[in-house]
Amino acid sequence: MKQTIANKIYRKKTIDKINSKIKLLGLNQMLDAVQFLNIRLIIMIVMFILIFIFSKIGYILAPIVSVVFYYLMEYLILDYQAKIRGKALEKEALFFFEVFVLTLESGRNLRQALILTTENVDSEISNEFKKTLAEVKLGKSLNEALESMKKRIPSDTINNTILNMIQSNTFGNSMVDSIYNQIEYLRNKQMLDVRAEIAKLPTKVSVISVLFFVPIMLLIILAPVIIQYITK
């Protein structure tokens, strides 16, 4: 019943798009697309009514604020959080794939290497592969389970590695060299991210100085004048 009503209010394309974004937030995410769309719609309607009633220019402000909120909520709760998770997964992936490629080099096949690696590495990326292996036990082929996993990972770099796994499993090619290339790429990318953060430090320090130290210095300088004015 709930799904039927939702399909009348929202387009299937919209529900599918939100569902795909929610999948990128991780295995522990309990929110579904219909809940998200309902919450956003209710808040937007309430916000529109309040601004329209209590603001003198509500007839102009209400639609503008509502439209901004509509897109901003989706970005902050879904897109931005997926971006943060993607960076976190890439940090974990570096160690995971280093262990994984060593396992491959020891003579295991793809599935055996994944099982052994997930048993010895405790991380979110490892949990994603554990879910993939669990889907294989339930009847999916390894390629199908890996394709499903790609839809849960908000990182092109990790998804490229998963694609290499699928191709290797399909055609029987060795994927050791490609995994090493991905590891090197991840390592270089993390180094560039660190350098970028270091480059931003002077700007951040300047902003903090303006917001905190300058007012304090002005207060110290003007304190005698203020005290003199108060004591008159």
XYZ file of N, CA, C and O in Angstrom, residues 50-222:
692
model
N 5.421 28.377 6.537
C 5.883 29.276 7.603
C 6.495 30.553 7.030
O 6.204 31.665 7.509
N 7.333 30.402 6.020
C 7.971 31.584 5.417
C 6.926 32.449 4.725
O 6.946 33.678 4.816
N 5.982 31.809 4.045
C 4.943 32.553 3.321
C 4.067 33.357 4.284
O 3.669 34.497 3.990
N 3.787 32.772 5.458
C 2.899 33.438 6.424
C 3.619 34.527 7.204
O 3.097 35.647 7.375
N 4.831 34.243 7.688
C 5.483 35.136 8.634
C 6.468 36.124 8.007
O 6.944 37.025 8.685
N 6.793 35.965 6.746
C 7.706 36.907 6.097
C 6.922 37.896 5.249
O 5.959 37.523 4.568
N 7.355 39.162 5.291
C 6.683 40.192 4.501
C 6.856 39.956 3.001
O 6.030 40.396 2.205
N 7.967 39.325 2.649
C 8.202 39.006 1.228
C 8.135 37.493 1.026
O 8.851 36.933 0.212
N 7.240 36.869 1.788
C 7.126 35.414 1.751
C 6.768 34.877 0.382
O 7.204 33.786 0.002
N 5.979 35.637 -0.377
C 5.574 35.174 -1.707
C 6.773 35.057 -2.648
O 6.717 34.326 -3.642
N 7.862 35.783 -2.344
C 9.097 35.672 -3.124
C 10.067 34.700 -2.464
O 10.665 33.837 -3.121
N 10.203 34.845 -1.132
C 11.208 34.084 -0.395
C 10.845 32.604 -0.267
O 11.717 31.732 -0.372
N 9.585 32.300 -0.040
C 9.158 30.923 0.212
C 9.513 29.961 -0.923
O 10.103 28.907 -0.681
N 9.185 30.277 -2.174
C 9.556 29.336 -3.246
C 11.059 29.202 -3.452
O 11.561 28.116 -3.741
N 11.794 30.318 -3.256
C 13.250 30.264 -3.442
C 13.890 29.373 -2.380
O 14.690 28.483 -2.693
N 13.530 29.589 -1.114
C 14.086 28.797 -0.008
C 13.698 27.336 -0.150
O 14.516 26.431 0.098
N 12.464 27.077 -0.578
C 11.996 25.691 -0.725
C 12.788 24.942 -1.795
O 13.181 23.780 -1.599
N 13.039 25.604 -2.922
C 13.798 24.966 -4.002
C 15.240 24.718 -3.576
O 15.805 23.642 -3.827
N 15.849 25.713 -2.907
C 17.221 25.543 -2.409
C 17.293 24.390 -1.420
O 18.199 23.551 -1.479
N 16.336 24.335 -0.489
C 16.298 23.249 0.494
C 16.138 21.893 -0.184
O 16.778 20.908 0.215
N 15.295 21.823 -1.223
C 15.011 20.573 -1.935
C 16.301 19.941 -2.443
O 16.548 18.753 -2.244
N 17.137 20.735 -3.090
C 18.380 20.207 -3.651
C 19.491 20.101 -2.608
O 20.317 19.192 -2.656
N 19.506 21.042 -1.644
C 20.557 21.046 -0.632
C 20.456 19.835 0.283
O 21.480 19.245 0.664
N 19.244 19.430 0.635
C 19.066 18.274 1.515
C 19.601 17.013 0.849
O 20.282 16.201 1.491
N 19.305 16.842 -0.428
C 19.799 15.662 -1.153
C 21.320 15.666 -1.231
O 21.961 14.625 -1.071
N 21.894 16.859 -1.444
C 23.356 16.940 -1.542
C 24.020 16.629 -0.206
O 24.950 15.817 -0.139
N 23.543 17.263 0.873
C 24.196 17.117 2.176
C 24.027 15.718 2.765
O 24.968 15.152 3.332
N 22.835 15.139 2.631
C 22.563 13.853 3.263
C 23.018 12.678 2.409
O 23.460 11.646 2.939
N 22.964 12.820 1.087
C 23.295 11.698 0.213
C 24.616 11.904 -0.521
O 25.568 11.156 -0.317
N 24.689 12.924 -1.356
C 25.870 13.100 -2.212
C 27.142 13.381 -1.404
O 28.183 12.756 -1.631
N 27.050 14.319 -0.467
C 28.235 14.702 0.300
C 28.702 13.569 1.201
O 29.906 13.300 1.315
N 27.748 12.880 1.832
C 28.103 11.763 2.708
C 28.718 10.611 1.913
O 29.635 9.930 2.379
N 28.205 10.387 0.698
C 28.784 9.352 -0.163
C 30.208 9.720 -0.554
O 31.090 8.848 -0.630
N 30.443 11.003 -0.800
C 31.796 11.462 -1.151
C 32.767 11.225 0.005
O 33.899 10.753 -0.201
N 32.336 11.543 1.225
C 33.170 11.311 2.412
C 33.452 9.816 2.577
O 34.586 9.409 2.851
N 32.412 8.998 2.393
C 32.591 7.545 2.533
C 33.536 7.010 1.465
O 34.347 6.119 1.731
N 33.459 7.556 0.261
C 34.348 7.118 -0.808
C 35.807 7.344 -0.461
O 36.653 6.468 -0.690
N 36.109 8.492 0.129
C 37.490 8.786 0.525
C 37.946 7.841 1.642
O 39.090 7.378 1.649
N 37.037 7.570 2.581
C 37.380 6.662 3.688
C 37.639 5.246 3.161
O 38.576 4.569 3.596
N 36.817 4.802 2.220
C 37.003 3.467 1.647
C 38.315 3.368 0.876
O 38.979 2.326 0.899
N 38.691 4.437 0.192
C 39.952 4.419 -0.555
C 41.153 4.296 0.380
O 42.136 3.627 0.042
N 41.071 4.912 1.554
C 42.152 4.772 2.533
C 42.249 3.328 3.021
O 43.342 2.783 3.177
N 41.101 2.712 3.271
C 41.090 1.315 3.718
C 41.502 0.363 2.592
O 42.125 -0.661 2.834
N 41.138 0.730 1.353
C 41.386 -0.151 0.211
C 42.876 -0.371 -0.025
O 43.273 -1.435 -0.506
N 43.692 0.614 0.300
C 45.128 0.491 0.078
C 45.682 -0.731 0.814
O 46.360 -1.575 0.210
N 45.374 -0.855 2.097
C 45.855 -2.000 2.873
C 45.158 -3.284 2.442
O 45.794 -4.344 2.321
N 43.844 -3.208 2.197
C 43.083 -4.395 1.818
C 43.649 -5.021 0.541
O 43.871 -6.240 0.480
N 43.888 -4.203 -0.470
C 44.361 -4.741 -1.752
C 45.829 -5.179 -1.682
O 46.247 -6.054 -2.443
N 46.589 -4.579 -0.772
C 47.963 -5.066 -0.571
C 47.951 -6.489 -0.030
O 48.725 -7.349 -0.482
N 47.069 -6.750 0.932
C 46.936 -8.112 1.466
C 46.352 -9.038 0.406
O 46.803 -10.182 0.228
N 45.368 -8.532 -0.328
C 44.689 -9.335 -1.350
C 45.655 -9.788 -2.456
O 45.638 -10.955 -2.862
N 46.509 -8.878 -2.928
C 47.415 -9.238 -4.025
C 48.473 -10.227 -3.552
O 48.894 -11.105 -4.315
N 48.900 -10.108 -2.297
C 49.844 -11.087 -1.755
C 49.194 -12.464 -1.662
O 49.852 -13.491 -1.901
N 47.910 -12.486 -1.340
C 47.170 -13.747 -1.279
C 47.045 -14.362 -2.670
O 47.163 -15.587 -2.839
N 46.803 -13.518 -3.674
C 46.733 -14.009 -5.053
C 48.067 -14.612 -5.487
O 48.107 -15.655 -6.155
N 49.150 -13.939 -5.110
C 50.480 -14.406 -5.518
C 50.842 -15.741 -4.872
O 51.736 -16.444 -5.355
N 50.155 -16.081 -3.788
C 50.444 -17.357 -3.120
C 49.781 -18.541 -3.824
O 49.927 -19.684 -3.375
N 49.027 -18.265 -4.891
C 48.454 -19.351 -5.692
C 46.966 -19.544 -5.538
O 46.399 -20.431 -6.177
N 46.279 -18.709 -4.737
C 44.828 -18.847 -4.598
C 44.109 -18.268 -5.816
O 44.618 -17.368 -6.470
N 42.913 -18.769 -6.069
C 42.089 -18.149 -7.105
C 41.378 -16.930 -6.515
O 41.526 -16.619 -5.325
N 40.601 -16.245 -7.330
C 39.991 -14.980 -6.910
C 39.113 -15.155 -5.677
O 39.237 -14.409 -4.697
N 38.220 -16.136 -5.703
C 37.308 -16.319 -4.580
C 38.059 -16.707 -3.312
O 37.771 -16.179 -2.228
N 39.006 -17.607 -3.418
C 39.785 -18.022 -2.253
C 40.572 -16.847 -1.676
O 40.665 -16.693 -0.448
N 41.127 -16.026 -2.557
C 41.898 -14.867 -2.107
C 41.006 -13.871 -1.376
O 41.406 -13.289 -0.353
N 39.794 -13.674 -1.876
C 38.857 -12.753 -1.214
C 38.449 -13.283 0.154
O 38.385 -12.522 1.132
N 38.173 -14.578 0.239
C 37.780 -15.176 1.522
C 38.896 -15.014 2.550
O 38.658 -14.579 3.685
N 40.116 -15.342 2.156
C 41.244 -15.262 3.078
C 41.525 -13.823 3.498
O 41.810 -13.554 4.672
N 41.413 -12.901 2.555
C 41.686 -11.487 2.869
C 40.641 -10.919 3.811
O 40.970 -10.225 4.784
N 39.372 -11.205 3.558
C 38.306 -10.675 4.421
C 38.362 -11.257 5.824
O 37.928 -10.617 6.788
N 38.897 -12.471 5.941
C 39.039 -13.077 7.271
C 40.145 -12.428 8.085
O 40.129 -12.490 9.327
N 41.099 -11.802 7.405
C 42.262 -11.244 8.110
C 42.295 -9.713 8.132
O 43.173 -9.144 8.779
N 41.386 -9.077 7.431
C 41.337 -7.610 7.410
C 39.976 -7.169 7.929
O 38.940 -7.590 7.415
N 39.986 -6.331 8.962
C 38.742 -5.830 9.560
C 38.574 -4.361 9.176
O 39.240 -3.487 9.719
N 37.712 -4.101 8.216
C 37.454 -2.732 7.777
C 36.124 -2.704 7.036
O 35.524 -3.751 6.763
N 35.667 -1.517 6.684
C 34.387 -1.400 5.979
C 34.467 -1.986 4.575
O 33.528 -2.634 4.106
N 35.600 -1.764 3.895
C 35.758 -2.329 2.556
C 35.772 -3.859 2.632
O 35.245 -4.552 1.752
N 36.349 -4.388 3.693
C 36.350 -5.840 3.894
C 34.933 -6.356 4.122
O 34.554 -7.410 3.602
N 34.129 -5.587 4.875
C 32.738 -5.978 5.110
C 31.932 -5.995 3.813
O 31.030 -6.816 3.644
N 32.251 -5.061 2.913
C 31.571 -5.047 1.616
C 31.880 -6.325 0.827
O 30.986 -6.906 0.197
N 33.122 -6.753 0.860
C 33.482 -7.995 0.173
C 32.878 -9.214 0.868
O 32.533 -10.205 0.211
N 32.745 -9.141 2.208
C 32.085 -10.235 2.929
C 30.634 -10.374 2.482
O 30.127 -11.484 2.301
N 29.953 -9.240 2.292
C 28.575 -9.269 1.805
C 28.525 -9.870 0.401
O 27.623 -10.652 0.072
N 29.512 -9.513 -0.420
C 29.587 -10.053 -1.779
C 29.740 -11.566 -1.754
O 29.055 -12.297 -2.487
N 30.624 -12.056 -0.880
C 30.832 -13.503 -0.761
C 29.594 -14.200 -0.191
O 29.280 -15.332 -0.571
N 28.875 -13.510 0.705
C 27.633 -14.073 1.247
C 26.584 -14.204 0.149
O 25.814 -15.176 0.124
N 26.535 -13.245 -0.767
C 25.590 -13.318 -1.883
C 25.924 -14.489 -2.806
O 25.028 -15.113 -3.383
N 27.223 -14.782 -2.931
C 27.635 -15.937 -3.738
C 27.122 -17.223 -3.102
O 26.631 -18.137 -3.787
N 27.201 -17.321 -1.781
C 26.707 -18.508 -1.077
C 25.200 -18.687 -1.257
O 24.689 -19.807 -1.245
N 24.496 -17.544 -1.437
C 23.039 -17.602 -1.587
C 22.604 -17.901 -3.023
O 21.405 -17.984 -3.298
N 23.571 -18.035 -3.927
C 23.206 -18.459 -5.276
C 23.675 -17.580 -6.409
O 23.598 -17.970 -7.569
N 24.143 -16.359 -6.109
C 24.645 -15.495 -7.172
C 26.001 -16.002 -7.668
O 26.756 -16.616 -6.904
N 26.297 -15.710 -8.918
C 27.654 -15.976 -9.396
C 28.572 -14.904 -8.827
O 28.111 -13.826 -8.422
N 29.866 -15.169 -8.805
C 30.811 -14.197 -8.257
C 30.772 -12.900 -9.055
O 30.833 -11.806 -8.478
N 30.649 -13.008 -10.375
C 30.577 -11.805 -11.218
C 29.341 -10.970 -10.900
O 29.410 -9.740 -10.820
N 28.206 -11.617 -10.708
C 26.969 -10.906 -10.380
C 27.091 -10.206 -9.025
O 26.654 -9.061 -8.858
N 27.678 -10.900 -8.057
C 27.846 -10.312 -6.717
C 28.802 -9.126 -6.759
O 28.578 -8.119 -6.076
N 29.866 -9.223 -7.558
C 30.804 -8.107 -7.683
C 30.155 -6.918 -8.388
O 30.418 -5.756 -8.047
N 29.302 -7.188 -9.382
C 28.575 -6.112 -10.057
C 27.654 -5.389 -9.070
O 27.529 -4.163 -9.103
N 27.001 -6.152 -8.204
C 26.142 -5.548 -7.168
C 26.964 -4.702 -6.213
O 26.530 -3.636 -5.773
N 28.158 -5.181 -5.888
C 29.026 -4.445 -4.970
C 29.426 -3.096 -5.558
O 29.513 -2.098 -4.837
N 29.667 -3.055 -6.853
C 30.046 -1.789 -7.496
C 28.999 -0.706 -7.260
O 29.333 0.474 -7.148
N 27.738 -1.095 -7.172
C 26.656 -0.132 -6.960
C 26.636 0.397 -5.531
O 25.938 1.368 -5.245
N 27.396 -0.242 -4.631
C 27.448 0.192 -3.221
C 28.721 0.969 -2.901
O 28.896 1.408 -1.766
N 29.605 1.130 -3.878
C 30.905 1.751 -3.615
C 30.996 3.112 -4.312
O 30.979 3.194 -5.542
N 31.109 4.201 -3.553
C 31.191 5.532 -4.151
C 32.627 5.947 -4.492
O 33.095 7.033 -4.115
N 33.344 5.073 -5.173
C 34.729 5.372 -5.544
C 35.032 4.733 -6.899
O 34.960 3.505 -7.039
N 35.368 5.556 -7.872
C 35.709 5.036 -9.203
C 36.967 4.185 -9.159
O 37.083 3.202 -9.897
N 37.914 4.552 -8.302
C 39.170 3.809 -8.205
C 38.922 2.373 -7.731
O 39.437 1.413 -8.314
N 38.133 2.220 -6.674
C 37.824 0.882 -6.161
C 36.986 0.113 -7.178
O 37.203 -1.077 -7.404
N 36.051 0.796 -7.815
C 35.204 0.127 -8.805
C 36.007 -0.343 -10.018
O 35.659 -1.355 -10.642
N 37.064 0.386 -10.367
C 37.945 -0.078 -11.450
C 38.632 -1.391 -11.068
O 38.806 -2.287 -11.902
N 39.020 -1.497 -9.802
C 39.642 -2.727 -9.320
C 38.646 -3.884 -9.343
O 38.983 -5.007 -9.732
N 37.402 -3.600 -8.921
C 36.359 -4.631 -8.957
C 36.093 -5.067 -10.401
O 35.895 -6.256 -10.674
N 36.105 -4.101 -11.320
C 35.920 -4.428 -12.736
C 37.038 -5.342 -13.233
O 36.792 -6.296 -13.993
N 38.269 -5.084 -12.779
C 39.390 -5.968 -13.135
C 39.181 -7.378 -12.594
O 39.527 -8.374 -13.248
N 38.613 -7.465 -11.378
C 38.312 -8.776 -10.812
C 37.302 -9.525 -11.680
O 37.456 -10.731 -11.937
N 36.265 -8.812 -12.116
C 35.228 -9.433 -12.945
C 35.823 -9.934 -14.265
O 35.554 -11.060 -14.702
N 36.631 -9.094 -14.886
C 37.249 -9.477 -16.158
C 38.210 -10.649 -15.982
O 38.258 -11.558 -16.818
N 38.961 -10.611 -14.887
C 39.892 -11.706 -14.613
C 39.148 -13.013 -14.376
O 39.538 -14.075 -14.856
N 38.038 -12.937 -13.640
C 37.244 -14.120 -13.356
C 36.562 -14.653 -14.615
O 36.347 -15.861 -14.758
N 36.229 -13.754 -15.533
C 35.547 -14.151 -16.770
C 36.506 -14.779 -17.780
O 36.216 -15.834 -18.371
N 37.650 -14.136 -17.978
C 38.569 -14.562 -19.031
C 39.764 -15.365 -18.514
O 40.578 -15.850 -19.299
N 39.884 -15.479 -17.185
C 40.982 -16.255 -16.623
C 42.324 -15.558 -16.673
O 43.373 -16.206 -16.618
N 42.320 -14.214 -16.790
C 43.580 -13.468 -16.855
C 44.150 -13.255 -15.458
O 43.424 -13.241 -14.460
N 45.452 -13.040 -15.395
C 46.088 -12.673 -14.129
C 45.817 -11.201 -13.854
O 45.910 -10.357 -14.746
N 45.456 -10.913 -12.622
C 45.139 -9.526 -12.285
C 46.146 -8.929 -11.308
O 45.938 -7.827 -10.793
N 47.229 -9.618 -11.066
C 48.222 -9.156 -10.088
C 48.794 -7.801 -10.486
O 48.868 -6.871 -9.675
N 49.206 -7.671 -11.767
C 49.814 -6.419 -12.214
C 48.832 -5.254 -12.123
O 49.195 -4.145 -11.709
N 47.586 -5.503 -12.509
C 46.583 -4.422 -12.468
C 46.292 -4.016 -11.031
O 46.077 -2.826 -10.744
N 46.291 -4.973 -10.096
C 46.073 -4.640 -8.683
C 47.228 -3.800 -8.156
O 47.022 -2.810 -7.437
N 48.451 -4.162 -8.530
C 49.601 -3.361 -8.110
C 49.507 -1.944 -8.660
O 49.870 -0.977 -7.971
N 49.034 -1.810 -9.884
C 48.862 -0.467 -10.477
C 47.828 0.339 -9.699
O 48.012 1.540 -9.456
N 46.727 -0.323 -9.296
C 45.698 0.363 -8.515
C 46.224 0.749 -7.133
O 45.908 1.834 -6.619
N 47.031 -0.111 -6.543
C 47.626 0.200 -5.240
C 48.524 1.433 -5.345
O 48.480 2.337 -4.500
N 49.336 1.463 -6.397
C 50.226 2.607 -6.600
C 49.430 3.881 -6.831
O 49.778 4.953 -6.329
N 48.346 3.746 -7.588
C 47.485 4.908 -7.849
C 46.849 5.416 -6.561
O 46.816 6.631 -6.308
N 46.356 4.501 -5.731
C 45.755 4.893 -4.457
C 46.772 5.573 -3.551
O 46.469 6.577 -2.892
N 47.996 5.038 -3.535
C 49.037 5.618 -2.699
C 49.370 7.048 -3.165
O 49.489 7.964 -2.353
N 49.511 7.233 -4.464
C 49.805 8.567 -5.008
C 48.648 9.531 -4.771
O 48.870 10.715 -4.475
N 47.423 9.022 -4.912
C 46.251 9.874 -4.706
C 46.170 10.348 -3.266
O 45.858 11.525 -3.005
N 46.438 9.462 -2.319
C 46.414 9.856 -0.910
C 47.498 10.876 -0.603
O 47.289 11.813 0.173
N 48.667 10.719 -1.230
C 49.748 11.678 -1.038
C 49.343 13.054 -1.570
O 49.593 14.084 -0.930
N 48.699 13.080 -2.730
C 48.239 14.346 -3.305
C 47.170 14.994 -2.430
O 47.143 16.223 -2.285
N 46.284 14.170 -1.841
C 45.251 14.700 -0.941
C 45.875 15.337 0.294
O 45.430 16.396 0.755
N 46.917 14.689 0.830
C 47.611 15.244 1.998
C 48.274 16.567 1.647
O 48.195 17.548 2.404
N 48.924 16.628 0.482
C 49.565 17.873 0.050
C 48.536 18.983 -0.152
O 48.804 20.150 0.170
N 47.361 18.613 -0.675
C 46.305 19.600 -0.883
C 45.815 20.166 0.454
O 45.569 21.373 0.577
N 45.681 19.280 1.450
C 45.253 19.736 2.774
C 46.302 20.654 3.402
O 45.973 21.655 4.049
N 47.595 20.308 3.222
C 48.666 21.149 3.753
C 48.660 22.517 3.078
O 48.872 23.552 3.731
N 48.392 22.538 1.780
C 48.353 23.801 1.036
C 47.215 24.705 1.511
O 47.301 25.939 1.404
N 46.144 24.103 2.051
C 45.007 24.890 2.527
C 45.229 25.470 3.924
O 44.477 26.345 4.361
N 46.249 24.973 4.643
C 46.459 25.399 6.029
C 46.644 26.905 6.193
O 46.054 27.501 7.105
N 47.476 27.575 5.349
C 47.626 29.035 5.529
C 46.310 29.789 5.441
O 46.064 30.714 6.221
N 45.429 29.371 4.518
C 44.125 30.028 4.379
C 43.277 29.800 5.613
O 42.629 30.725 6.120
N 43.281 28.551 6.123
C 42.500 28.240 7.317
C 43.009 29.024 8.522
O 42.224 29.518 9.330
N 44.334 29.123 8.633
C 44.922 29.881 9.744
C 44.540 31.348 9.651
O 44.236 31.999 10.658
N 44.533 31.890 8.437
C 44.159 33.289 8.233
C 42.717 33.537 8.647
O 42.401 34.546 9.289
N 41.831 32.623 8.286
C 40.417 32.764 8.641
C 40.242 32.712 10.151
O 39.498 33.511 10.740
N 40.936 31.764 10.798
C 40.854 31.653 12.259
C 41.374 32.928 12.920
O 40.814 33.415 13.908
N 42.450 33.480 12.358
C 43.018 34.717 12.908
C 42.016 35.855 12.826
O 41.848 36.628 13.783
N 41.358 35.973 11.692
C 40.386 37.047 11.509
C 39.213 36.890 12.462
O 38.745 37.864 13.068
N 38.744 35.658 12.641
C 37.549 35.413 13.442
C 37.794 35.494 14.947
O 36.912 35.891 15.705
N 39.009 35.150 15.391
C 39.259 35.040 16.822
C 40.299 36.040 17.338
O 40.045 36.791 18.277
N 41.483 36.059 16.714
C 42.580 36.843 17.273
C 42.410 38.343 17.042
O 42.729 39.145 17.923
N 41.916 38.731 15.879
C 41.744 40.161 15.595
C 40.750 40.806 16.559
O 41.043 41.871 17.130
N 39.551 40.213 16.788
C 38.643 40.817 17.785
C 39.252 40.911 19.177
O 39.038 41.893 19.897
N 40.038 39.888 19.564
C 40.679 39.922 20.886
C 41.692 41.052 20.961
O 41.761 41.783 21.965
N 42.492 41.222 19.920
C 43.478 42.301 19.888
C 42.801 43.667 19.939
O 43.260 44.588 20.637
N 41.702 43.808 19.189
C 40.959 45.073 19.219
C 40.407 45.355 20.612
O 40.420 46.511 21.077
N 39.930 44.295 21.277
C 39.389 44.451 22.632
C 40.481 44.903 23.597
O 40.266 45.774 24.452
N 41.687 44.310 23.446
C 42.807 44.686 24.313
C 43.195 46.142 24.080
O 43.453 46.915 25.020
N 43.236 46.531 22.815
C 43.627 47.908 22.475
C 42.604 48.921 22.961
O 42.945 49.986 23.486
N 41.321 48.572 22.780
C 40.259 49.518 23.118
C 39.803 49.428 24.572
O 38.997 50.236 25.015
